[in-house]
Amino acid sequence: MTTKIFAQIVIMSIFEPLLEQNLYYTGMQLTTATFTAAMFNLIPAITFVMACVFRLEKVSIHTHRGKAKVVGTCVAVAGAMMMTFWSGQVIPLPWTRSLHAKKIHMHADGILEGGLMIVSSCLSWSFYVILQAKVVVSYPAKLSLTALICIMGAIGSTVTALIWERNDPKAWKFYPDITLLASLYGGCFSAITVYVVGWMAQKKGPVFVSIFNPINLIVTAVISSVVLSEQMFVGRIIGAFVIIIGISFVLWGKLGEQTTPPPPEPEVTQGSTDV
């Protein structure tokens, strides 16, 4: 542990969990769970663009896979814009109720503000992933790195909450209900996710982790529709499929780059004998 590495860990904790999670939950509050999960499919494309800017990613525009990454990024961004600015008609489902339909419609009024917050959350997560890729090289202890990020994030979040909620003492009260359970669940599984994603990215690469990201959208859409009676919109479903198509192009281009040829067979010199 050096001063430089510790400073990098502090910066990482600012991007994740301080900025990323606060923007994520606020954006979800203004929109819906399905919309938030769909917008988070932009993370691989945003990370790809930022990696190109910081020269961590090379794009060969003259190859088919290089063109696929550029086109896929543009398609994914177009899908996100479609979800943000166009909802379309409501898809009637038997388990949706009128009370929740009115609530979702009220959230749609702040869809632009919530969408911008979710995109900012994606940017924060991408900054965190890029910085983590550099830090893990000089500090490969993933378990202690995860613990330090969570500790520094908790300190930063506490200071931010003291400033933001200084006039609302009720915000610090604990209630033995679903709110406390959600807080414990989010804290524990956020730490587990940081460790598992870092471990899988080191073993299989970040592309392998990103491949499973669209599954989050499908699972969230089904659960939120059945449990929360969240209404489905045609525009958001089409936009989600456009995002998945764009991400598939990007992943196809990345997989081609990570394919390494088999090692050459050892040469057998003439006159050699087995012992």
mmCIF file of N, CA, C and O in Angstrom, residues 4 12 24 35 37 42 50 64 76 85 92 98-99 101 128 130 137 142 148 157 170 173 195 199 213 233 239 271:
data_model
loop_
_atom_site.group_PDB
_atom_site.id
_atom_site.type_symbol
_atom_site.label_atom_id
_atom_site.label_comp_id
_atom_site.label_asym_id
_atom_site.label_seq_id
_atom_site.Cartn_x
_atom_site.Cartn_y
_atom_site.Cartn_z
ATOM 1 N N LYS A 4 0.004 6.697 -3.367
ATOM 2 C CA LYS A 4 -0.656 6.794 -4.671
ATOM 3 C C LYS A 4 -1.803 5.808 -4.795
ATOM 4 O O LYS A 4 -2.901 6.159 -5.257
ATOM 5 N N MET A 12 -11.746 5.932 -6.381
ATOM 6 C CA MET A 12 -12.658 4.859 -6.777
ATOM 7 C C MET A 12 -13.906 4.843 -5.909
ATOM 8 O O MET A 12 -15.022 4.632 -6.404
ATOM 9 N N TYR A 24 -28.054 6.328 -9.173
ATOM 10 C CA TYR A 24 -28.842 5.167 -9.590
ATOM 11 C C TYR A 24 -30.196 5.142 -8.891
ATOM 12 O O TYR A 24 -31.246 5.030 -9.535
ATOM 13 N N PHE A 35 -36.951 0.498 -16.568
ATOM 14 C CA PHE A 35 -36.255 1.540 -17.326
ATOM 15 C C PHE A 35 -34.806 1.660 -16.864
ATOM 16 O O PHE A 35 -33.883 1.778 -17.680
ATOM 17 N N ALA A 37 -32.918 -0.654 -15.371
ATOM 18 C CA ALA A 37 -32.154 -1.834 -15.776
ATOM 19 C C ALA A 37 -31.810 -1.798 -17.262
ATOM 20 O O ALA A 37 -30.719 -2.203 -17.676
ATOM 21 N N LEU A 42 -26.172 0.258 -21.152
ATOM 22 C CA LEU A 42 -25.241 1.151 -21.831
ATOM 23 C C LEU A 42 -23.832 1.076 -21.260
ATOM 24 O O LEU A 42 -22.889 1.595 -21.863
ATOM 25 N N MET A 50 -14.999 5.311 -23.294
ATOM 26 C CA MET A 50 -14.067 5.916 -22.358
ATOM 27 C C MET A 50 -12.700 5.246 -22.427
ATOM 28 O O MET A 50 -11.661 5.909 -22.296
ATOM 29 N N HIS A 64 -13.718 -5.763 -39.808
ATOM 30 C CA HIS A 64 -15.157 -5.934 -39.564
ATOM 31 C C HIS A 64 -15.482 -5.816 -38.082
ATOM 32 O O HIS A 64 -16.508 -5.233 -37.709
ATOM 33 N N ALA A 76 -26.503 1.270 -29.502
ATOM 34 C CA ALA A 76 -26.878 1.204 -28.087
ATOM 35 C C ALA A 76 -27.277 2.574 -27.561
ATOM 36 O O ALA A 76 -28.263 2.713 -26.822
ATOM 37 N N PHE A 85 -36.941 9.284 -24.595
ATOM 38 C CA PHE A 85 -37.819 10.293 -25.176
ATOM 39 C C PHE A 85 -39.110 9.727 -25.753
ATOM 40 O O PHE A 85 -39.974 10.494 -26.191
ATOM 41 N N PRO A 92 -51.319 -3.666 -22.275
ATOM 42 C CA PRO A 92 -52.238 -4.102 -21.208
ATOM 43 C C PRO A 92 -51.848 -5.474 -20.669
ATOM 44 O O PRO A 92 -51.708 -6.433 -21.427
ATOM 45 N N SER A 98 -54.820 -0.046 -11.651
ATOM 46 C CA SER A 98 -54.963 1.371 -12.015
ATOM 47 C C SER A 98 -54.169 2.275 -11.079
ATOM 48 O O SER A 98 -53.663 3.312 -11.472
ATOM 49 N N LEU A 99 -54.043 1.896 -9.782
ATOM 50 C CA LEU A 99 -53.312 2.719 -8.828
ATOM 51 C C LEU A 99 -51.857 2.837 -9.236
ATOM 52 O O LEU A 99 -51.272 3.915 -9.254
ATOM 53 N N ALA A 101 -50.733 2.253 -12.217
ATOM 54 C CA ALA A 101 -50.652 2.879 -13.534
ATOM 55 C C ALA A 101 -50.558 4.400 -13.395
ATOM 56 O O ALA A 101 -49.798 5.051 -14.107
ATOM 57 N N TYR A 128 -15.121 4.050 -12.652
ATOM 58 C CA TYR A 128 -14.674 3.146 -11.596
ATOM 59 C C TYR A 128 -14.030 1.888 -12.167
ATOM 60 O O TYR A 128 -12.978 1.444 -11.689
ATOM 61 N N ILE A 130 -12.603 1.459 -15.134
ATOM 62 C CA ILE A 130 -11.332 1.781 -15.781
ATOM 63 C C ILE A 130 -10.248 2.015 -14.745
ATOM 64 O O ILE A 130 -9.108 1.536 -14.884
ATOM 65 N N VAL A 137 -3.601 -3.912 -10.980
ATOM 66 C CA VAL A 137 -2.287 -4.350 -11.456
ATOM 67 C C VAL A 137 -1.227 -4.149 -10.379
ATOM 68 O O VAL A 137 -0.391 -5.024 -10.131
ATOM 69 N N LYS A 142 -7.595 -8.569 -4.150
ATOM 70 C CA LYS A 142 -8.961 -8.145 -4.467
ATOM 71 C C LYS A 142 -9.851 -8.057 -3.236
ATOM 72 O O LYS A 142 -10.724 -7.202 -3.157
ATOM 73 N N LEU A 148 -11.526 -1.984 1.359
ATOM 74 C CA LEU A 148 -11.120 -0.583 1.430
ATOM 75 C C LEU A 148 -12.073 0.312 0.639
ATOM 76 O O LEU A 148 -12.413 1.414 1.086
ATOM 77 N N SER A 157 -20.156 8.488 1.944
ATOM 78 C CA SER A 157 -21.620 8.545 1.913
ATOM 79 C C SER A 157 -22.176 9.133 3.202
ATOM 80 O O SER A 157 -23.172 9.871 3.185
ATOM 81 N N LYS A 170 -35.424 12.864 10.603
ATOM 82 C CA LYS A 170 -36.171 11.628 10.396
ATOM 83 C C LYS A 170 -35.480 10.698 9.393
ATOM 84 O O LYS A 170 -35.761 9.503 9.375
ATOM 85 N N LYS A 173 -33.633 7.721 11.055
ATOM 86 C CA LYS A 173 -34.328 6.738 11.879
ATOM 87 C C LYS A 173 -34.427 5.405 11.150
ATOM 88 O O LYS A 173 -34.625 5.355 9.940
ATOM 89 N N TYR A 195 -16.628 -7.548 -5.516
ATOM 90 C CA TYR A 195 -15.590 -8.575 -5.464
ATOM 91 C C TYR A 195 -15.737 -9.577 -6.605
ATOM 92 O O TYR A 195 -14.765 -9.910 -7.291
ATOM 93 N N TRP A 199 -13.204 -10.309 -9.673
ATOM 94 C CA TRP A 199 -12.600 -11.638 -9.809
ATOM 95 C C TRP A 199 -12.876 -12.235 -11.180
ATOM 96 O O TRP A 199 -11.977 -12.780 -11.835
ATOM 97 N N ASN A 213 -25.064 -8.976 -18.917
ATOM 98 C CA ASN A 213 -25.756 -7.765 -18.492
ATOM 99 C C ASN A 213 -27.195 -7.669 -19.003
ATOM 100 O O ASN A 213 -28.087 -7.253 -18.257
ATOM 101 N N PHE A 233 -44.403 -0.446 -21.661
ATOM 102 C CA PHE A 233 -44.616 0.458 -22.774
ATOM 103 C C PHE A 233 -43.921 -0.082 -24.017
ATOM 104 O O PHE A 233 -42.827 -0.654 -23.932
ATOM 105 N N GLY A 239 -36.819 0.013 -27.404
ATOM 106 C CA GLY A 239 -35.530 0.614 -27.066
ATOM 107 C C GLY A 239 -34.604 -0.354 -26.353
ATOM 108 O O GLY A 239 -33.393 -0.373 -26.592
ATOM 109 N N GLY A 271 18.199 -35.715 -34.771
ATOM 110 C CA GLY A 271 19.253 -36.361 -34.007
ATOM 111 C C GLY A 271 18.993 -36.423 -32.530
ATOM 112 O O GLY A 271 19.828 -36.911 -31.777
#
